[in-house]
Amino acid sequence: MENKPHKSSHNHDTHTPSVSSYVGGFILSLILTLTAYFLVQRHVSTEHTAISHGVLVFMITLLALIQLLVQLTFFLHVDTEKKPRWNLTVMLMALVFLVIVVLGSIWIMNNLNYHMDSNQDQINKYIRSQGDL
Amino acid sequence: MNNREVMEERNEAKTLFGFWTYLMTDCVLFASLFATFAVLRHNTFGGPGGAELFNLPFVLAETLILLTSSFTCGLGMLYANRGFKNISLALFSVTFLLGASFLGLELHEFHKLAIEGNSWRRSGFLSAFFTLVGTHGAHISAGLIWMIVMITRVNLKGLTPRNLQRLKMLSMFWHFLDVVWIFIFSIVYLFGVI
């Protein structure tokens, strides 16, 4: 049974991935992680003056999303799935849920803070006034 | 290929799809924890925030260890598919050791925060932090136990079709945890210090 390397694995990934695909994915992930890290490191060490806050947040988000695609391709082989692509379908549905949950929560809570017209100091003061914490 | 083999292959495809679906629901669980964290990240209640608490080089080390373990896990799966039992076992053992060091570092970080008075009880921010990162750590622990079981099974029974199928699910699980960590690293730690 030990030497049965042939076609038994082709339903998850249509062609057997190669070592070089994993090495490539690993190196790309390393580069993306280190780039994000050094961008932030430089930002902190230059007293937050190197790049504007918004640009930095955008760049880190972008680097994380690229790394997501890299690992989905090279490690999880989502792209080589045969039709009908059920794995991909379920993943896209999970992504829809994810976006609704995350963006929806942030939107609602920011909106709530806006309408309550309260800042963090006032909230803390209120919580403290409610008793020993 | 006879009928039985065709049936077995279909069953395997279904099992793997089922496991993938579980992973995607797990993704929704993490999404809700990320949302909670995003909402509570500024609610420090007068306590320290991410910039004061996080040690970035330490977190980078954790990240690189987990990334490398995901890589060795993928290679281990590749060699298992090709029927190389010993190379595969060696690679999964390396994955286990890397995963265990990652977990050790994470527990060390949690312990350090807790003894300095910054446990989950300190503020909303820290509650959300411990819940999100702790849930990921719990998944890693489960993955490590699973890995010991699989290393033992393959050692005893070899790369049988059923063991291969289980290894495939384990490696999917491990890669998934690394993908989740990318976002913990970026959103919790990197955004936390800037």
mmCIF file of C-alpha atoms in Angstrom:
data_model
loop_
_atom_site.group_PDB
_atom_site.id
_atom_site.type_symbol
_atom_site.label_atom_id
_atom_site.label_comp_id
_atom_site.label_asym_id
_atom_site.label_seq_id
_atom_site.Cartn_x
_atom_site.Cartn_y
_atom_site.Cartn_z
ATOM 1 C CA MET A 1 0.000 0.000 0.000
ATOM 2 C CA GLU A 2 2.894 2.285 0.637
ATOM 3 C CA ASN A 3 3.751 2.885 -2.986
ATOM 4 C CA LYS A 4 0.480 4.115 -4.327
ATOM 5 C CA PRO A 5 1.393 7.543 -5.550
ATOM 6 C CA HIS A 6 -0.866 7.518 -8.587
ATOM 7 C CA LYS A 7 -4.216 9.005 -9.300
ATOM 8 C CA SER A 8 -5.879 8.485 -5.903
ATOM 9 C CA SER A 9 -5.378 12.123 -4.990
ATOM 10 C CA HIS A 10 -6.717 13.834 -8.055
ATOM 11 C CA ASN A 11 -10.163 14.728 -6.815
ATOM 12 C CA HIS A 12 -8.982 17.493 -4.531
ATOM 13 C CA ASP A 13 -6.274 18.904 -6.776
ATOM 14 C CA THR A 14 -6.383 18.081 -10.444
ATOM 15 C CA HIS A 15 -2.626 17.817 -10.830
ATOM 16 C CA THR A 16 -0.187 16.888 -8.130
ATOM 17 C CA PRO A 17 1.524 20.043 -6.890
ATOM 18 C CA SER A 18 5.293 20.200 -7.042
ATOM 19 C CA VAL A 19 7.940 21.006 -4.445
ATOM 20 C CA SER A 20 8.778 24.204 -6.296
ATOM 21 C CA SER A 21 5.191 25.433 -5.923
ATOM 22 C CA TYR A 22 5.512 25.149 -2.131
ATOM 23 C CA VAL A 23 8.959 26.768 -2.131
ATOM 24 C CA GLY A 24 7.618 29.610 -4.282
ATOM 25 C CA GLY A 25 4.617 30.115 -2.012
ATOM 26 C CA PHE A 26 6.840 30.071 1.060
ATOM 27 C CA ILE A 27 9.313 32.632 -0.330
ATOM 28 C CA LEU A 28 6.515 34.944 -1.505
ATOM 29 C CA SER A 29 4.819 34.730 1.898
ATOM 30 C CA LEU A 30 8.125 35.484 3.633
ATOM 31 C CA ILE A 31 8.708 38.551 1.442
ATOM 32 C CA LEU A 32 5.168 39.835 2.047
ATOM 33 C CA THR A 33 5.362 39.312 5.821
ATOM 34 C CA LEU A 34 8.775 40.967 6.108
ATOM 35 C CA THR A 35 7.749 43.908 3.911
ATOM 36 C CA ALA A 36 4.736 44.619 6.124
ATOM 37 C CA TYR A 37 6.871 44.228 9.244
ATOM 38 C CA PHE A 38 9.627 46.595 8.121
ATOM 39 C CA LEU A 39 7.141 49.196 6.885
ATOM 40 C CA VAL A 40 5.647 49.296 10.380
ATOM 41 C CA GLN A 41 9.054 49.132 12.075
ATOM 42 C CA ARG A 42 10.284 52.129 10.077
ATOM 43 C CA HIS A 43 7.059 53.987 10.769
ATOM 44 C CA VAL A 44 7.442 53.464 14.524
ATOM 45 C CA SER A 45 11.175 54.250 14.623
ATOM 46 C CA THR A 46 10.735 57.524 12.698
ATOM 47 C CA GLU A 47 8.110 58.728 15.186
ATOM 48 C CA HIS A 48 5.230 58.062 12.787
ATOM 49 C CA THR A 49 6.370 60.556 10.170
ATOM 50 C CA ALA A 50 7.637 58.338 7.340
ATOM 51 C CA ILE A 51 4.276 57.756 5.648
ATOM 52 C CA SER A 52 0.803 58.900 6.495
ATOM 53 C CA HIS A 53 -1.304 56.661 8.695
ATOM 54 C CA GLY A 54 -3.947 55.995 6.055
ATOM 55 C CA VAL A 55 -1.432 54.968 3.408
ATOM 56 C CA LEU A 56 0.275 52.591 5.826
ATOM 57 C CA VAL A 57 -3.027 50.940 6.834
ATOM 58 C CA PHE A 58 -3.883 50.541 3.154
ATOM 59 C CA MET A 59 -0.490 49.005 2.357
ATOM 60 C CA ILE A 60 -0.607 46.498 5.248
ATOM 61 C CA THR A 61 -4.134 45.455 4.268
ATOM 62 C CA LEU A 62 -3.058 45.026 0.661
ATOM 63 C CA LEU A 63 0.011 42.956 1.632
ATOM 64 C CA ALA A 64 -2.170 40.714 3.845
ATOM 65 C CA LEU A 65 -4.690 40.186 1.038
ATOM 66 C CA ILE A 66 -1.919 39.344 -1.451
ATOM 67 C CA GLN A 67 -0.530 36.831 1.035
ATOM 68 C CA LEU A 68 -4.003 35.342 1.405
ATOM 69 C CA LEU A 69 -4.156 34.794 -2.361
ATOM 70 C CA VAL A 70 -0.604 33.401 -2.419
ATOM 71 C CA GLN A 71 -1.359 30.831 0.297
ATOM 72 C CA LEU A 72 -4.740 29.898 -1.195
ATOM 73 C CA THR A 73 -2.983 29.230 -4.502
ATOM 74 C CA PHE A 74 0.317 27.634 -3.499
ATOM 75 C CA PHE A 75 -0.625 25.871 -0.243
ATOM 76 C CA LEU A 76 -4.361 25.164 -0.527
ATOM 77 C CA HIS A 77 -4.526 24.836 -4.357
ATOM 78 C CA VAL A 78 -7.939 26.456 -4.622
ATOM 79 C CA ASP A 79 -7.181 27.517 -8.195
ATOM 80 C CA THR A 80 -6.610 24.019 -9.630
ATOM 81 C CA GLU A 81 -9.925 22.564 -8.523
ATOM 82 C CA LYS A 82 -12.006 20.891 -11.257
ATOM 83 C CA LYS A 83 -15.463 22.085 -12.243
ATOM 84 C CA PRO A 84 -17.931 22.324 -10.564
ATOM 85 C CA ARG A 85 -15.793 24.234 -8.097
ATOM 86 C CA TRP A 86 -17.709 23.524 -4.887
ATOM 87 C CA ASN A 87 -14.773 24.288 -2.601
ATOM 88 C CA LEU A 88 -14.420 27.692 -4.207
ATOM 89 C CA THR A 89 -18.181 28.288 -4.026
ATOM 90 C CA VAL A 90 -18.295 27.566 -0.298
ATOM 91 C CA MET A 91 -15.241 29.762 0.245
ATOM 92 C CA LEU A 92 -16.793 32.699 -1.605
ATOM 93 C CA MET A 93 -19.963 32.327 0.443
ATOM 94 C CA ALA A 94 -17.909 32.342 3.662
ATOM 95 C CA LEU A 95 -16.191 35.498 2.364
ATOM 96 C CA VAL A 96 -19.569 37.171 1.852
ATOM 97 C CA PHE A 97 -20.567 36.317 5.452
ATOM 98 C CA LEU A 98 -17.184 37.533 6.647
ATOM 99 C CA VAL A 99 -17.461 40.902 4.929
ATOM 100 C CA ILE A 100 -21.038 41.436 6.165
ATOM 101 C CA VAL A 101 -20.152 40.501 9.763
ATOM 102 C CA VAL A 102 -16.947 42.545 9.962
ATOM 103 C CA LEU A 103 -17.903 45.665 8.007
ATOM 104 C CA GLY A 104 -21.462 45.579 9.356
ATOM 105 C CA SER A 105 -20.276 45.471 12.974
ATOM 106 C CA ILE A 106 -17.792 48.285 12.499
ATOM 107 C CA TRP A 107 -20.377 50.411 10.687
ATOM 108 C CA ILE A 108 -23.125 49.885 13.269
ATOM 109 C CA MET A 109 -20.879 50.492 16.264
ATOM 110 C CA ASN A 110 -19.331 53.642 14.761
ATOM 111 C CA ASN A 111 -22.792 54.888 13.932
ATOM 112 C CA LEU A 112 -23.910 54.175 17.485
ATOM 113 C CA ASN A 113 -20.958 56.091 18.930
ATOM 114 C CA TYR A 114 -21.731 58.964 16.593
ATOM 115 C CA HIS A 115 -25.386 59.178 17.637
ATOM 116 C CA MET A 116 -24.601 58.729 21.326
ATOM 117 C CA ASP A 117 -22.210 61.647 20.870
ATOM 118 C CA SER A 118 -19.975 60.099 23.487
ATOM 119 C CA ASN A 119 -16.256 59.765 23.644
ATOM 120 C CA GLN A 120 -14.206 57.182 25.460
ATOM 121 C CA ASP A 121 -13.563 59.405 28.508
ATOM 122 C CA GLN A 122 -17.246 59.955 29.088
ATOM 123 C CA ILE A 123 -17.965 56.229 28.748
ATOM 124 C CA ASN A 124 -15.195 55.361 31.209
ATOM 125 C CA LYS A 125 -16.467 57.990 33.618
ATOM 126 C CA TYR A 126 -19.962 56.556 33.366
ATOM 127 C CA ILE A 127 -18.755 52.979 33.920
ATOM 128 C CA ARG A 128 -16.749 54.054 36.987
ATOM 129 C CA SER A 129 -19.751 55.942 38.377
ATOM 130 C CA GLN A 130 -21.754 52.713 38.284
ATOM 131 C CA GLY A 131 -19.837 51.141 41.130
ATOM 132 C CA ASP A 132 -16.617 49.447 42.103
ATOM 133 C CA LEU A 133 -14.842 47.918 39.184
ATOM 134 C CA MET B 1 -10.545 0.906 -11.845
ATOM 135 C CA ASN B 2 -13.332 -1.245 -10.465
ATOM 136 C CA ASN B 3 -16.595 -0.085 -8.943
ATOM 137 C CA ARG B 4 -15.360 -0.222 -5.403
ATOM 138 C CA GLU B 5 -12.422 2.045 -6.116
ATOM 139 C CA VAL B 6 -14.718 4.515 -7.839
ATOM 140 C CA MET B 7 -16.999 4.511 -4.791
ATOM 141 C CA GLU B 8 -14.086 5.003 -2.422
ATOM 142 C CA GLU B 9 -12.794 7.899 -4.451
ATOM 143 C CA ARG B 10 -16.205 9.561 -4.436
ATOM 144 C CA ASN B 11 -16.443 9.091 -0.689
ATOM 145 C CA GLU B 12 -13.028 10.641 -0.224
ATOM 146 C CA ALA B 13 -14.012 13.619 -2.331
ATOM 147 C CA LYS B 14 -17.131 14.082 -0.201
ATOM 148 C CA THR B 15 -15.194 13.810 3.049
ATOM 149 C CA LEU B 16 -12.643 16.377 1.937
ATOM 150 C CA PHE B 17 -15.391 18.711 0.766
ATOM 151 C CA GLY B 18 -17.161 18.313 4.111
ATOM 152 C CA PHE B 19 -13.988 19.170 5.953
ATOM 153 C CA TRP B 20 -13.411 22.197 3.743
ATOM 154 C CA THR B 21 -16.954 23.347 4.522
ATOM 155 C CA TYR B 22 -16.196 23.016 8.232
ATOM 156 C CA LEU B 23 -13.092 25.176 7.729
ATOM 157 C CA MET B 24 -15.174 27.846 6.007
ATOM 158 C CA THR B 25 -17.645 27.937 8.909
ATOM 159 C CA ASP B 26 -14.657 28.247 11.210
ATOM 160 C CA CYS B 27 -13.711 31.204 9.064
ATOM 161 C CA VAL B 28 -17.057 32.806 9.956
ATOM 162 C CA LEU B 29 -16.312 32.178 13.660
ATOM 163 C CA PHE B 30 -13.003 34.001 13.281
ATOM 164 C CA ALA B 31 -14.765 36.770 11.349
ATOM 165 C CA SER B 32 -17.044 37.430 14.317
ATOM 166 C CA LEU B 33 -14.060 37.526 16.668
ATOM 167 C CA PHE B 34 -12.216 39.896 14.313
ATOM 168 C CA ALA B 35 -15.314 42.104 14.202
ATOM 169 C CA THR B 36 -15.461 42.147 18.008
ATOM 170 C CA PHE B 37 -11.802 43.042 18.164
ATOM 171 C CA ALA B 38 -12.187 45.791 15.560
ATOM 172 C CA VAL B 39 -15.033 47.340 17.542
ATOM 173 C CA LEU B 40 -13.280 47.105 20.928
ATOM 174 C CA ARG B 41 -9.685 47.855 19.948
ATOM 175 C CA HIS B 42 -9.723 51.428 21.268
ATOM 176 C CA ASN B 43 -11.638 50.610 24.454
ATOM 177 C CA THR B 44 -8.623 50.333 26.723
ATOM 178 C CA PHE B 45 -10.436 51.738 29.782
ATOM 179 C CA GLY B 46 -7.432 53.829 30.755
ATOM 180 C CA GLY B 47 -5.139 50.817 30.453
ATOM 181 C CA PRO B 48 -2.363 50.197 27.941
ATOM 182 C CA GLY B 49 -3.113 49.753 24.236
ATOM 183 C CA GLY B 50 -1.393 47.698 21.586
ATOM 184 C CA ALA B 51 1.467 50.142 21.096
ATOM 185 C CA GLU B 52 2.572 49.763 24.731
ATOM 186 C CA LEU B 53 1.947 46.028 25.019
ATOM 187 C CA PHE B 54 3.089 44.368 21.808
ATOM 188 C CA ASN B 55 6.672 43.343 21.217
ATOM 189 C CA LEU B 56 6.871 43.385 17.424
ATOM 190 C CA PRO B 57 10.116 41.384 16.899
ATOM 191 C CA PHE B 58 8.698 38.666 19.176
ATOM 192 C CA VAL B 59 5.489 38.514 17.139
ATOM 193 C CA LEU B 60 7.495 38.436 13.898
ATOM 194 C CA ALA B 61 9.369 35.378 15.238
ATOM 195 C CA GLU B 62 6.027 33.686 16.015
ATOM 196 C CA THR B 63 4.758 34.531 12.534
ATOM 197 C CA LEU B 64 7.837 33.184 10.749
ATOM 198 C CA ILE B 65 7.758 29.963 12.806
ATOM 199 C CA LEU B 66 4.109 29.356 11.927
ATOM 200 C CA LEU B 67 4.699 30.188 8.254
ATOM 201 C CA THR B 68 7.622 27.736 8.110
ATOM 202 C CA SER B 69 5.488 25.058 9.774
ATOM 203 C CA SER B 70 2.788 25.584 7.144
ATOM 204 C CA PHE B 71 5.481 25.126 4.476
ATOM 205 C CA THR B 72 6.897 21.905 5.988
ATOM 206 C CA CYS B 73 3.335 20.602 6.437
ATOM 207 C CA GLY B 74 2.646 21.168 2.717
ATOM 208 C CA LEU B 75 5.861 19.388 1.774
ATOM 209 C CA GLY B 76 5.019 16.535 4.156
ATOM 210 C CA MET B 77 1.665 16.123 2.414
ATOM 211 C CA LEU B 78 3.348 16.212 -0.985
ATOM 212 C CA TYR B 79 5.726 13.392 -0.067
ATOM 213 C CA ALA B 80 2.892 11.441 1.557
ATOM 214 C CA ASN B 81 0.954 11.663 -1.742
ATOM 215 C CA ARG B 82 4.011 10.341 -3.571
ATOM 216 C CA GLY B 83 4.319 7.445 -1.129
ATOM 217 C CA PHE B 84 7.512 8.469 0.695
ATOM 218 C CA LYS B 85 6.557 7.500 4.231
ATOM 219 C CA ASN B 86 9.756 8.365 6.092
ATOM 220 C CA ILE B 87 10.375 11.762 4.490
ATOM 221 C CA SER B 88 6.748 12.634 5.087
ATOM 222 C CA LEU B 89 6.903 11.568 8.742
ATOM 223 C CA ALA B 90 10.075 13.608 9.234
ATOM 224 C CA LEU B 91 8.437 16.694 7.713
ATOM 225 C CA PHE B 92 5.298 16.317 9.821
ATOM 226 C CA SER B 93 7.487 15.938 12.908
ATOM 227 C CA VAL B 94 9.281 19.187 12.035
ATOM 228 C CA THR B 95 5.849 20.797 11.552
ATOM 229 C CA PHE B 96 4.845 19.551 14.991
ATOM 230 C CA LEU B 97 7.971 20.958 16.633
ATOM 231 C CA LEU B 98 7.523 24.343 14.931
ATOM 232 C CA GLY B 99 3.843 24.405 15.897
ATOM 233 C CA ALA B 100 4.723 23.539 19.484
ATOM 234 C CA SER B 101 7.313 26.348 19.639
ATOM 235 C CA PHE B 102 4.734 28.764 18.239
ATOM 236 C CA LEU B 103 2.278 27.726 20.947
ATOM 237 C CA GLY B 104 5.013 28.016 23.594
ATOM 238 C CA LEU B 105 5.824 31.569 22.500
ATOM 239 C CA GLU B 106 2.148 32.510 22.484
ATOM 240 C CA LEU B 107 1.590 31.127 25.979
ATOM 241 C CA HIS B 108 4.704 32.977 27.132
ATOM 242 C CA GLU B 109 3.255 36.223 25.747
ATOM 243 C CA PHE B 110 -0.116 35.576 27.441
ATOM 244 C CA HIS B 111 1.585 34.742 30.731
ATOM 245 C CA LYS B 112 3.724 37.885 30.580
ATOM 246 C CA LEU B 113 0.662 40.058 29.900
ATOM 247 C CA ALA B 114 -1.307 38.412 32.690
ATOM 248 C CA ILE B 115 1.351 38.763 35.403
ATOM 249 C CA GLU B 116 1.843 42.412 34.468
ATOM 250 C CA GLY B 117 -1.812 42.999 35.277
ATOM 251 C CA ASN B 118 -2.920 43.168 31.659
ATOM 252 C CA SER B 119 -5.077 40.068 31.479
ATOM 253 C CA TRP B 120 -8.451 39.822 29.701
ATOM 254 C CA ARG B 121 -10.034 41.425 32.750
ATOM 255 C CA ARG B 122 -8.175 44.698 32.242
ATOM 256 C CA SER B 123 -10.208 46.202 29.379
ATOM 257 C CA GLY B 124 -12.522 45.528 26.482
ATOM 258 C CA PHE B 125 -9.536 45.706 24.150
ATOM 259 C CA LEU B 126 -7.683 43.009 26.087
ATOM 260 C CA SER B 127 -10.791 40.797 26.368
ATOM 261 C CA ALA B 128 -11.178 40.909 22.594
ATOM 262 C CA PHE B 129 -7.443 40.354 22.108
ATOM 263 C CA PHE B 130 -7.295 37.275 24.341
ATOM 264 C CA THR B 131 -10.471 35.814 22.816
ATOM 265 C CA LEU B 132 -9.301 36.203 19.213
ATOM 266 C CA VAL B 133 -5.672 35.158 19.665
ATOM 267 C CA GLY B 134 -6.622 32.522 22.253
ATOM 268 C CA THR B 135 -9.159 30.914 19.907
ATOM 269 C CA HIS B 136 -6.459 30.658 17.269
ATOM 270 C CA GLY B 137 -4.125 29.161 19.891
ATOM 271 C CA ALA B 138 -6.795 26.615 20.851
ATOM 272 C CA HIS B 139 -7.049 25.576 17.199
ATOM 273 C CA ILE B 140 -3.264 25.228 17.072
ATOM 274 C CA SER B 141 -3.349 23.004 20.180
ATOM 275 C CA ALA B 142 -6.024 20.812 18.598
ATOM 276 C CA GLY B 143 -3.931 20.633 15.413
ATOM 277 C CA LEU B 144 -0.865 19.563 17.395
ATOM 278 C CA ILE B 145 -2.761 16.748 19.145
ATOM 279 C CA TRP B 146 -4.155 15.650 15.785
ATOM 280 C CA MET B 147 -0.643 15.684 14.343
ATOM 281 C CA ILE B 148 0.705 13.393 17.072
ATOM 282 C CA VAL B 149 -2.173 10.998 16.390
ATOM 283 C CA MET B 150 -1.484 11.021 12.639
ATOM 284 C CA ILE B 151 2.282 10.604 13.009
ATOM 285 C CA THR B 152 1.626 7.575 15.224
ATOM 286 C CA ARG B 153 -0.984 6.123 12.857
ATOM 287 C CA VAL B 154 1.195 6.495 9.769
ATOM 288 C CA ASN B 155 4.118 5.026 11.658
ATOM 289 C CA LEU B 156 2.080 1.960 12.616
ATOM 290 C CA LYS B 157 -0.081 1.397 9.532
ATOM 291 C CA GLY B 158 1.749 3.206 6.750
ATOM 292 C CA LEU B 159 0.314 5.531 4.116
ATOM 293 C CA THR B 160 -2.970 3.704 3.631
ATOM 294 C CA PRO B 161 -5.690 5.475 1.599
ATOM 295 C CA ARG B 162 -7.568 6.344 4.811
ATOM 296 C CA ASN B 163 -4.464 7.704 6.491
ATOM 297 C CA LEU B 164 -3.701 9.762 3.381
ATOM 298 C CA GLN B 165 -7.204 11.211 3.486
ATOM 299 C CA ARG B 166 -6.786 12.137 7.141
ATOM 300 C CA LEU B 167 -3.392 13.690 6.433
ATOM 301 C CA LYS B 168 -4.978 15.787 3.677
ATOM 302 C CA MET B 169 -7.546 17.153 6.124
ATOM 303 C CA LEU B 170 -4.867 17.813 8.724
ATOM 304 C CA SER B 171 -2.733 19.735 6.247
ATOM 305 C CA MET B 172 -5.768 21.754 5.069
ATOM 306 C CA PHE B 173 -6.468 22.586 8.718
ATOM 307 C CA TRP B 174 -2.875 23.643 9.334
ATOM 308 C CA HIS B 175 -2.669 25.851 6.214
ATOM 309 C CA PHE B 176 -5.991 27.421 7.209
ATOM 310 C CA LEU B 177 -4.620 28.333 10.647
ATOM 311 C CA ASP B 178 -1.629 29.994 9.015
ATOM 312 C CA VAL B 179 -3.970 32.018 6.774
ATOM 313 C CA VAL B 180 -5.914 33.170 9.855
ATOM 314 C CA TRP B 181 -2.630 34.142 11.513
ATOM 315 C CA ILE B 182 -1.727 36.463 8.583
ATOM 316 C CA PHE B 183 -4.733 38.545 9.563
ATOM 317 C CA ILE B 184 -4.063 38.369 13.297
ATOM 318 C CA PHE B 185 -0.495 39.518 12.600
ATOM 319 C CA SER B 186 -1.646 42.380 10.355
ATOM 320 C CA ILE B 187 -4.812 43.550 12.097
ATOM 321 C CA VAL B 188 -4.061 42.902 15.761
ATOM 322 C CA TYR B 189 -0.311 43.439 15.970
ATOM 323 C CA LEU B 190 0.734 45.669 13.063
ATOM 324 C CA PHE B 191 -2.331 47.935 13.246
ATOM 325 C CA GLY B 192 -1.985 47.819 17.033
ATOM 326 C CA VAL B 193 1.398 49.539 17.110
ATOM 327 C CA ILE B 194 0.917 52.159 14.378
#
